[in-house]
C-alpha cells in the first residue's frame, strides 16, 4: 500500500473454513487487496490461492507483502502468529479467542499499543444486525438466558465448546451488561471429542445482573435463542428465525388491559457481518476509527470463558468423586 492510497493489502493466515471466507471477502472488497494466503498445509493454501487469484506464500513472505493480516488459524496458534505479525509492524485481525491466556492477551495488547497498530478480535456477532436489534431495544438487563446448540461437526473441536460456541454469547452478554463478573457456576462434559462438547454457565455480575448460558455442539438440531428481563420490559429472540418480541412501555402496540404495556414483534434483515467486520478493521487502519472489538473486549470475553472452564473443571471433579461421572478409558471422565 502506498501511503494515502486508501487501500490496504491484507494477508490471510489460515486457509481453512473461516480463512476461506475471509479471503473471499477481502478479495472482493473496495478498500482492501488480498495480498496472499498461507497455511501449514501447502495444498490447502494453493487451493484457496487459485480460488481467490492471490498468491500462496510462506508466512515470512506474506508478512512482507501485507500491511495487515487476518489470523484464521487454530486457536492455539493465535498468540504466536499475532505476536509475529505485530512485531513485523502489521495490523492484526485475529479470530476469537484472542489468545490462550490472559497474559498472552495482555502482551498482544501491549505490543499493538507500542507499535501503534490496530488489533481487532473477530467476535463476529458484534457486527451483526441481530446484535443491533437487541442492543437498541434492551439496556441494563437484570437477567439473560441464552441457548446456542447445534449438531456435531468435527470442525472446531480443537477447543472446548466454551471457546467454540459459548464465547459468542459470553461476548454478547458482556456487551449488554456493563459490569464486572462477580462469580460463575458452570458444568459440562466431553461427549464426542477430547474437549467439553456441552456446557452450562450461570454468571453473576457485580451490579446484580445474572446470565444463564447453555452451549452444545452435540444436539440434533440448531437452536439459538435468548430471553432478557429488565425493569423496563421483557424480550424474547429467536436468532435462527430472526424474530424478536418485546414487551415494555416504550415501543409497539398497546396491550389491551396491559396496564400501559406495549408489545412489539419484529424481525430484521441480516447483513453480511463478515463484510462489516472487515470494513470496521479497514476503517480503523485508514481512518483512525475506533476499534469496535478491541483487545480489551477480546480479553474480557477470554477471561469469562476461562472462568467458565475453571468452574466447570471444579464441578466435574466433584461429579467424578461422587460417581455421578465415570472416568472413561481415555481418562477424559466424560460421556453420558
Tab-separated table of C-alpha atoms in Angstrom:
chain	number	residue	atom	x	y	z
A	1	UNK	CA	0.000	0.000	0.000
A	2	UNK	CA	1.307	3.389	-0.925
A	3	UNK	CA	0.661	5.884	1.872
A	4	UNK	CA	-2.599	7.687	1.279
A	5	UNK	CA	-3.737	5.252	-1.406
A	6	UNK	CA	-6.838	4.313	0.584
A	7	UNK	CA	-6.306	0.600	0.010
A	8	UNK	CA	-4.891	-1.916	2.484
A	9	UNK	CA	-3.020	-5.043	1.467
A	10	UNK	CA	-4.330	-7.811	3.707
A	11	UNK	CA	-2.905	-11.308	4.022
A	12	UNK	CA	-4.872	-14.246	5.393
A	13	UNK	CA	-3.162	-16.708	7.721
A	14	UNK	CA	-5.079	-19.961	7.699
A	15	UNK	CA	-6.809	-21.384	4.623
A	16	UNK	CA	-9.409	-23.484	6.387
A	17	UNK	CA	-13.158	-22.952	6.718
A	18	UNK	CA	-13.079	-19.407	8.139
A	19	UNK	CA	-9.889	-18.448	6.358
A	20	UNK	CA	-11.551	-19.128	3.031
A	21	UNK	CA	-14.478	-16.829	3.842
A	22	UNK	CA	-12.109	-14.096	4.995
A	23	UNK	CA	-10.039	-14.364	1.828
A	24	UNK	CA	-13.044	-14.280	-0.497
A	25	UNK	CA	-14.491	-11.200	1.217
A	26	UNK	CA	-11.185	-9.344	1.264
A	27	UNK	CA	-10.560	-10.112	-2.403
A	28	UNK	CA	-13.912	-8.555	-3.327
A	29	UNK	CA	-13.764	-5.507	-1.030
A	30	UNK	CA	-13.173	-1.998	-2.366
A	31	UNK	CA	-10.722	-0.801	0.296
A	32	UNK	CA	-8.584	-3.927	0.541
A	33	UNK	CA	-6.427	-6.076	-1.693
A	34	UNK	CA	-5.873	-9.722	-0.820
A	35	UNK	CA	-2.086	-9.837	-0.617
A	36	UNK	CA	-1.943	-13.604	-0.339
A	37	UNK	CA	-2.755	-16.616	1.789
A	38	UNK	CA	-0.690	-19.015	3.868
A	39	UNK	CA	-1.352	-22.258	5.675
A	40	UNK	CA	0.591	-25.046	7.340
A	41	UNK	CA	-0.929	-27.280	4.645
A	42	UNK	CA	0.573	-26.054	1.325
A	43	UNK	CA	-2.062	-27.876	-0.749
A	44	UNK	CA	-4.877	-26.136	1.090
A	45	UNK	CA	-3.161	-22.774	0.649
A	46	UNK	CA	-2.700	-23.414	-3.069
A	47	UNK	CA	-6.363	-24.360	-3.474
A	48	UNK	CA	-7.503	-21.111	-1.846
A	49	UNK	CA	-4.950	-19.157	-3.853
A	50	UNK	CA	-6.416	-20.494	-7.076
A	51	UNK	CA	-9.943	-19.662	-5.939
A	52	UNK	CA	-9.080	-16.097	-4.945
A	53	UNK	CA	-6.408	-15.470	-7.596
A	54	UNK	CA	-3.991	-14.388	-4.884
A	55	UNK	CA	-0.575	-15.940	-4.257
A	56	UNK	CA	0.061	-18.719	-1.761
A	57	UNK	CA	3.061	-17.563	0.250
A	58	UNK	CA	5.227	-18.639	3.132
A	59	UNK	CA	4.391	-16.766	6.343
A	60	UNK	CA	7.507	-14.589	6.190
A	61	UNK	CA	6.786	-13.595	2.597
A	62	UNK	CA	3.099	-12.966	3.358
A	63	UNK	CA	4.023	-10.569	6.155
A	64	UNK	CA	6.414	-8.747	3.845
A	65	UNK	CA	3.688	-8.398	1.201
A	66	UNK	CA	0.965	-7.209	3.587
A	67	UNK	CA	0.010	-4.115	5.560
A	68	UNK	CA	-2.343	-6.135	7.734
A	69	UNK	CA	-3.249	-9.757	8.347
A	70	UNK	CA	-6.308	-11.772	9.302
A	71	UNK	CA	-5.445	-14.725	11.526
A	72	UNK	CA	-7.865	-17.603	10.975
A	73	UNK	CA	-5.615	-20.404	12.183
A	74	UNK	CA	-6.473	-22.829	15.020
A	75	UNK	CA	-6.928	-21.132	18.396
A	76	UNK	CA	-3.697	-22.436	19.925
A	77	UNK	CA	-1.699	-20.607	17.233
A	78	UNK	CA	-3.376	-17.208	17.647
A	79	UNK	CA	-0.876	-15.719	20.084
A	80	UNK	CA	2.299	-16.745	18.277
A	81	UNK	CA	1.002	-15.616	14.887
A	82	UNK	CA	-0.400	-12.318	16.169
A	83	UNK	CA	2.809	-11.582	18.067
A	84	UNK	CA	4.904	-12.239	14.949
A	85	UNK	CA	2.653	-10.068	12.797
A	86	UNK	CA	2.717	-7.185	15.297
A	87	UNK	CA	6.485	-7.485	15.600
A	88	UNK	CA	6.614	-7.088	11.828
A	89	UNK	CA	4.591	-3.875	12.111
A	90	UNK	CA	1.330	-5.271	10.730
A	91	UNK	CA	-2.219	-4.504	11.780
A	92	UNK	CA	-3.977	-7.637	13.024
A	93	UNK	CA	-7.497	-9.012	12.957
A	94	UNK	CA	-7.375	-12.239	14.961
A	95	UNK	CA	-10.266	-14.668	15.159
A	96	UNK	CA	-11.655	-15.370	18.613
A	97	UNK	CA	-10.323	-16.204	21.122
A	98	UNK	CA	-7.669	-13.508	21.134
A	99	UNK	CA	-5.182	-15.906	22.751
A	100	UNK	CA	-4.965	-18.904	25.071
A	101	UNK	CA	-4.279	-16.985	28.291
A	102	UNK	CA	-4.833	-13.542	29.790
A	103	UNK	CA	-1.082	-12.931	29.952
A	104	UNK	CA	-0.870	-13.584	26.220
A	105	UNK	CA	-3.818	-11.256	25.570
A	106	UNK	CA	-2.146	-8.538	27.631
A	107	UNK	CA	1.108	-8.962	25.751
A	108	UNK	CA	-0.611	-8.648	22.384
A	109	UNK	CA	-2.436	-5.523	23.530
A	110	UNK	CA	0.826	-4.003	24.767
A	111	UNK	CA	2.626	-4.800	21.508
A	112	UNK	CA	-0.166	-3.281	19.414
A	113	UNK	CA	-0.219	-0.132	21.533
A	114	UNK	CA	3.547	0.262	21.483
A	115	UNK	CA	3.658	-0.146	17.715
A	116	UNK	CA	0.601	1.968	17.004
A	117	UNK	CA	-1.057	-0.956	15.245
A	118	UNK	CA	-4.734	-1.918	15.113
A	119	UNK	CA	-5.529	-5.131	16.985
A	120	UNK	CA	-9.103	-6.286	16.414
A	121	UNK	CA	-10.701	-9.519	17.653
A	122	UNK	CA	-13.138	-11.447	15.471
A	123	UNK	CA	-16.232	-11.617	17.650
A	124	UNK	CA	-18.471	-11.600	14.595
A	125	UNK	CA	-21.787	-11.257	16.442
A	126	UNK	CA	-20.918	-7.665	17.368
A	127	UNK	CA	-21.128	-6.692	13.691
A	128	UNK	CA	-24.433	-8.445	13.043
A	129	UNK	CA	-27.882	-6.971	12.547
A	130	UNK	CA	-29.151	-9.222	15.338
A	131	UNK	CA	-26.864	-7.564	17.882
A	132	UNK	CA	-28.014	-4.127	16.746
A	133	UNK	CA	-31.671	-5.201	17.047
A	134	UNK	CA	-31.142	-6.324	20.642
A	135	UNK	CA	-28.840	-3.557	21.838
A	136	UNK	CA	-31.088	-0.715	20.655
A	137	UNK	CA	-34.091	-2.163	22.498
A	138	UNK	CA	-32.678	-3.544	25.747
A	139	UNK	CA	-30.473	-1.680	28.187
A	140	UNK	CA	-29.497	-2.643	31.730
A	141	UNK	CA	-30.796	-6.238	31.677
A	142	UNK	CA	-31.383	-7.884	35.034
A	143	UNK	CA	-31.478	-11.462	33.720
A	144	UNK	CA	-30.369	-13.055	30.446
A	145	UNK	CA	-30.952	-16.618	29.320
A	146	UNK	CA	-29.058	-17.700	26.193
A	147	UNK	CA	-29.124	-21.021	24.347
A	148	UNK	CA	-26.842	-21.952	21.442
A	149	UNK	CA	-26.971	-25.591	20.341
A	150	UNK	CA	-26.011	-27.295	17.081
A	151	UNK	CA	-25.343	-30.749	15.588
A	152	UNK	CA	-21.856	-32.178	15.896
A	153	UNK	CA	-19.206	-31.168	13.364
A	154	UNK	CA	-15.517	-32.096	13.637
A	155	UNK	CA	-14.526	-28.510	12.827
A	156	UNK	CA	-13.840	-26.508	15.981
A	157	UNK	CA	-13.218	-29.479	18.251
A	158	UNK	CA	-9.603	-28.429	18.798
A	159	UNK	CA	-11.065	-26.354	21.641
A	160	UNK	CA	-13.951	-26.838	24.075
A	161	UNK	CA	-17.497	-25.748	23.273
A	162	UNK	CA	-16.811	-22.791	25.566
A	163	UNK	CA	-14.277	-21.279	23.160
A	164	UNK	CA	-16.013	-22.690	20.085
A	165	UNK	CA	-19.633	-21.562	20.654
A	166	UNK	CA	-20.331	-20.232	24.142
A	167	UNK	CA	-17.805	-17.413	23.809
A	168	UNK	CA	-20.105	-15.740	21.247
A	169	UNK	CA	-22.900	-15.448	23.814
A	170	UNK	CA	-20.443	-14.576	26.577
A	171	UNK	CA	-19.219	-11.654	24.480
A	172	UNK	CA	-22.792	-10.607	23.674
A	173	UNK	CA	-23.803	-10.768	27.344
A	174	UNK	CA	-20.715	-8.813	28.392
A	175	UNK	CA	-21.551	-6.132	25.824
A	176	UNK	CA	-25.111	-5.835	27.158
A	177	UNK	CA	-24.226	-5.992	30.857
A	178	UNK	CA	-21.810	-3.190	31.635
A	179	UNK	CA	-20.479	-4.692	34.855
A	180	UNK	CA	-17.661	-6.925	36.059
A	181	UNK	CA	-18.271	-10.612	36.726
A	182	UNK	CA	-18.706	-11.485	40.410
A	183	UNK	CA	-18.971	-15.285	40.179
A	184	UNK	CA	-19.533	-18.179	37.768
A	185	UNK	CA	-21.023	-21.627	38.370
A	186	UNK	CA	-20.624	-23.965	35.396
A	187	UNK	CA	-20.976	-27.609	34.436
A	188	UNK	CA	-20.161	-29.528	31.265
A	189	UNK	CA	-18.606	-32.655	29.793
A	190	UNK	CA	-16.806	-34.025	26.725
A	191	UNK	CA	-19.090	-36.325	24.774
A	192	UNK	CA	-17.845	-36.713	21.200
A	193	UNK	CA	-14.419	-35.086	21.382
A	194	UNK	CA	-11.500	-34.665	23.765
A	195	UNK	CA	-12.912	-31.344	25.000
A	196	UNK	CA	-16.224	-30.297	26.535
A	197	UNK	CA	-18.992	-30.560	23.958
A	198	UNK	CA	-21.848	-29.370	26.171
A	199	UNK	CA	-21.776	-26.682	28.836
A	200	UNK	CA	-23.982	-24.532	31.031
A	201	UNK	CA	-22.836	-21.491	32.963
A	202	UNK	CA	-24.578	-19.201	35.424
A	203	UNK	CA	-22.801	-15.844	35.503
A	204	UNK	CA	-23.469	-13.345	38.274
A	205	UNK	CA	-22.341	-9.735	37.811
A	206	UNK	CA	-21.302	-7.208	40.422
A	207	UNK	CA	-24.295	-4.973	39.592
A	208	UNK	CA	-26.711	-7.818	40.410
A	209	UNK	CA	-27.427	-8.986	36.864
A	210	UNK	CA	-27.422	-12.732	36.159
A	211	UNK	CA	-26.950	-14.640	32.897
A	212	UNK	CA	-27.522	-18.340	32.240
A	213	UNK	CA	-25.788	-19.571	29.091
A	214	UNK	CA	-26.102	-23.021	27.515
A	215	UNK	CA	-23.971	-24.249	24.618
A	216	UNK	CA	-23.897	-27.631	22.893
A	217	UNK	CA	-22.364	-28.982	19.701
A	218	UNK	CA	-23.861	-32.479	20.020
A	219	UNK	CA	-27.552	-31.658	19.533
A	220	UNK	CA	-29.897	-32.993	16.885
A	221	UNK	CA	-30.968	-29.517	15.778
A	222	UNK	CA	-29.720	-25.958	15.582
A	223	UNK	CA	-31.224	-23.557	18.075
A	224	UNK	CA	-30.217	-20.044	19.078
A	225	UNK	CA	-32.479	-18.211	21.470
A	226	UNK	CA	-32.204	-15.511	24.094
A	227	UNK	CA	-34.537	-14.058	26.700
A	228	UNK	CA	-33.849	-10.855	28.600
A	229	UNK	CA	-35.585	-9.292	31.581
A	230	UNK	CA	-35.113	-5.688	32.651
A	231	UNK	CA	-37.010	-3.212	34.797
A	232	UNK	CA	-38.483	-1.705	31.644
A	233	UNK	CA	-39.606	-4.919	29.988
A	234	UNK	CA	-39.069	-8.423	28.618
A	235	UNK	CA	-37.519	-9.519	25.335
A	236	UNK	CA	-37.519	-12.873	23.555
A	237	UNK	CA	-35.355	-13.501	20.480
A	238	UNK	CA	-35.158	-16.441	18.075
A	239	UNK	CA	-31.944	-15.821	16.158
A	240	UNK	CA	-32.495	-18.679	13.706
A	241	UNK	CA	-35.921	-17.385	12.628
A	242	UNK	CA	-34.857	-13.724	13.072
A	243	UNK	CA	-37.850	-12.949	15.262
A	244	UNK	CA	-37.918	-10.605	18.226
A	245	UNK	CA	-40.705	-9.864	20.694
A	246	UNK	CA	-40.500	-7.021	23.201
A	247	UNK	CA	-42.976	-6.230	25.953
A	248	UNK	CA	-42.417	-2.828	27.520
A	249	UNK	CA	-43.812	0.664	27.818
A	250	UNK	CA	-41.959	2.492	25.050
A	251	UNK	CA	-42.382	0.552	21.783
A	252	UNK	CA	-45.061	-1.336	19.872
A	253	UNK	CA	-48.830	-1.653	20.086
A	254	UNK	CA	-50.798	-1.236	23.329
A	255	UNK	CA	-51.747	-4.489	25.056
A	256	UNK	CA	-55.462	-4.485	25.940
A	257	UNK	CA	-55.714	-4.431	29.724
A	258	UNK	CA	-51.943	-4.411	29.915
A	259	UNK	CA	-51.601	-1.564	32.408
A	260	UNK	CA	-49.813	0.636	29.910
A	261	UNK	CA	-47.546	-2.045	28.482
A	262	UNK	CA	-46.981	-2.386	24.753
A	263	UNK	CA	-45.846	-5.268	22.547
A	264	UNK	CA	-43.506	-5.112	19.554
A	265	UNK	CA	-42.998	-8.092	17.287
A	266	UNK	CA	-40.386	-7.534	14.642
A	267	UNK	CA	-37.725	-9.135	12.519
A	268	UNK	CA	-34.505	-7.909	10.976
A	269	UNK	CA	-32.767	-8.239	7.662
A	270	UNK	CA	-29.367	-9.728	8.260
A	271	UNK	CA	-26.474	-8.030	6.557
A	272	UNK	CA	-23.059	-9.518	5.817
A	273	UNK	CA	-21.480	-9.443	9.278
A	274	UNK	CA	-18.080	-10.578	7.996
A	275	UNK	CA	-18.056	-7.794	5.445
A	276	UNK	CA	-18.983	-5.345	8.209
A	277	UNK	CA	-16.193	-6.716	10.394
A	278	UNK	CA	-13.664	-6.215	7.592
A	279	UNK	CA	-14.981	-2.713	6.881
A	280	UNK	CA	-14.526	-1.803	10.549
A	281	UNK	CA	-10.969	-3.195	10.505
A	282	UNK	CA	-10.043	-1.227	7.387
A	283	UNK	CA	-11.702	1.931	8.752
A	284	UNK	CA	-9.667	1.628	11.939
A	285	UNK	CA	-6.483	1.358	9.865
A	286	UNK	CA	-7.148	4.030	7.225
A	287	UNK	CA	-9.484	6.441	9.015
A	288	UNK	CA	-8.469	6.052	12.629
A	289	UNK	CA	-11.986	4.850	13.525
A	290	UNK	CA	-12.431	3.300	16.983
A	291	UNK	CA	-11.843	-0.447	17.080
A	292	UNK	CA	-15.274	-1.945	17.774
A	293	UNK	CA	-13.981	-5.173	19.337
A	294	UNK	CA	-10.525	-4.278	20.576
A	295	UNK	CA	-8.003	-6.232	22.628
A	296	UNK	CA	-9.723	-5.221	25.873
A	297	UNK	CA	-13.036	-6.643	24.652
A	298	UNK	CA	-11.316	-9.796	23.429
A	299	UNK	CA	-9.554	-10.158	26.776
A	300	UNK	CA	-12.805	-9.711	28.683
A	301	UNK	CA	-14.505	-12.464	26.666
A	302	UNK	CA	-11.473	-14.720	27.105
A	303	UNK	CA	-11.414	-14.079	30.866
A	304	UNK	CA	-15.075	-15.058	31.100
A	305	UNK	CA	-14.509	-18.198	29.021
A	306	UNK	CA	-11.521	-19.245	31.151
A	307	UNK	CA	-13.525	-18.622	34.322
A	308	UNK	CA	-16.312	-20.818	32.946
A	309	UNK	CA	-13.748	-23.539	32.183
A	310	UNK	CA	-12.271	-23.287	35.684
A	311	UNK	CA	-15.690	-23.563	37.329
A	312	UNK	CA	-16.577	-26.435	35.024
A	313	UNK	CA	-13.416	-28.316	35.980
A	314	UNK	CA	-14.266	-27.921	39.677
A	315	UNK	CA	-17.825	-29.165	39.108
A	316	UNK	CA	-16.520	-32.088	37.084
A	317	UNK	CA	-14.105	-33.086	39.864
A	318	UNK	CA	-16.990	-33.206	42.324
A	319	UNK	CA	-19.079	-35.298	39.899
A	320	UNK	CA	-16.200	-37.738	39.396
A	321	UNK	CA	-15.583	-38.047	43.124
A	322	UNK	CA	-19.251	-38.761	43.781
A	323	UNK	CA	-19.552	-41.275	40.944
A	324	UNK	CA	-22.014	-39.119	39.011
A	325	UNK	CA	-19.493	-39.160	36.145
A	326	UNK	CA	-17.321	-42.137	35.329
A	327	UNK	CA	-13.728	-41.901	34.126
A	328	UNK	CA	-13.506	-43.403	30.651
A	329	UNK	CA	-10.650	-45.481	29.277
A	330	UNK	CA	-9.079	-42.406	27.733
A	331	UNK	CA	-9.088	-40.706	31.132
A	332	UNK	CA	-11.464	-37.985	29.995
A	333	UNK	CA	-14.151	-38.582	32.584
A	334	UNK	CA	-16.708	-37.522	30.006
A	335	UNK	CA	-19.650	-39.084	28.274
A	336	UNK	CA	-23.218	-39.768	29.302
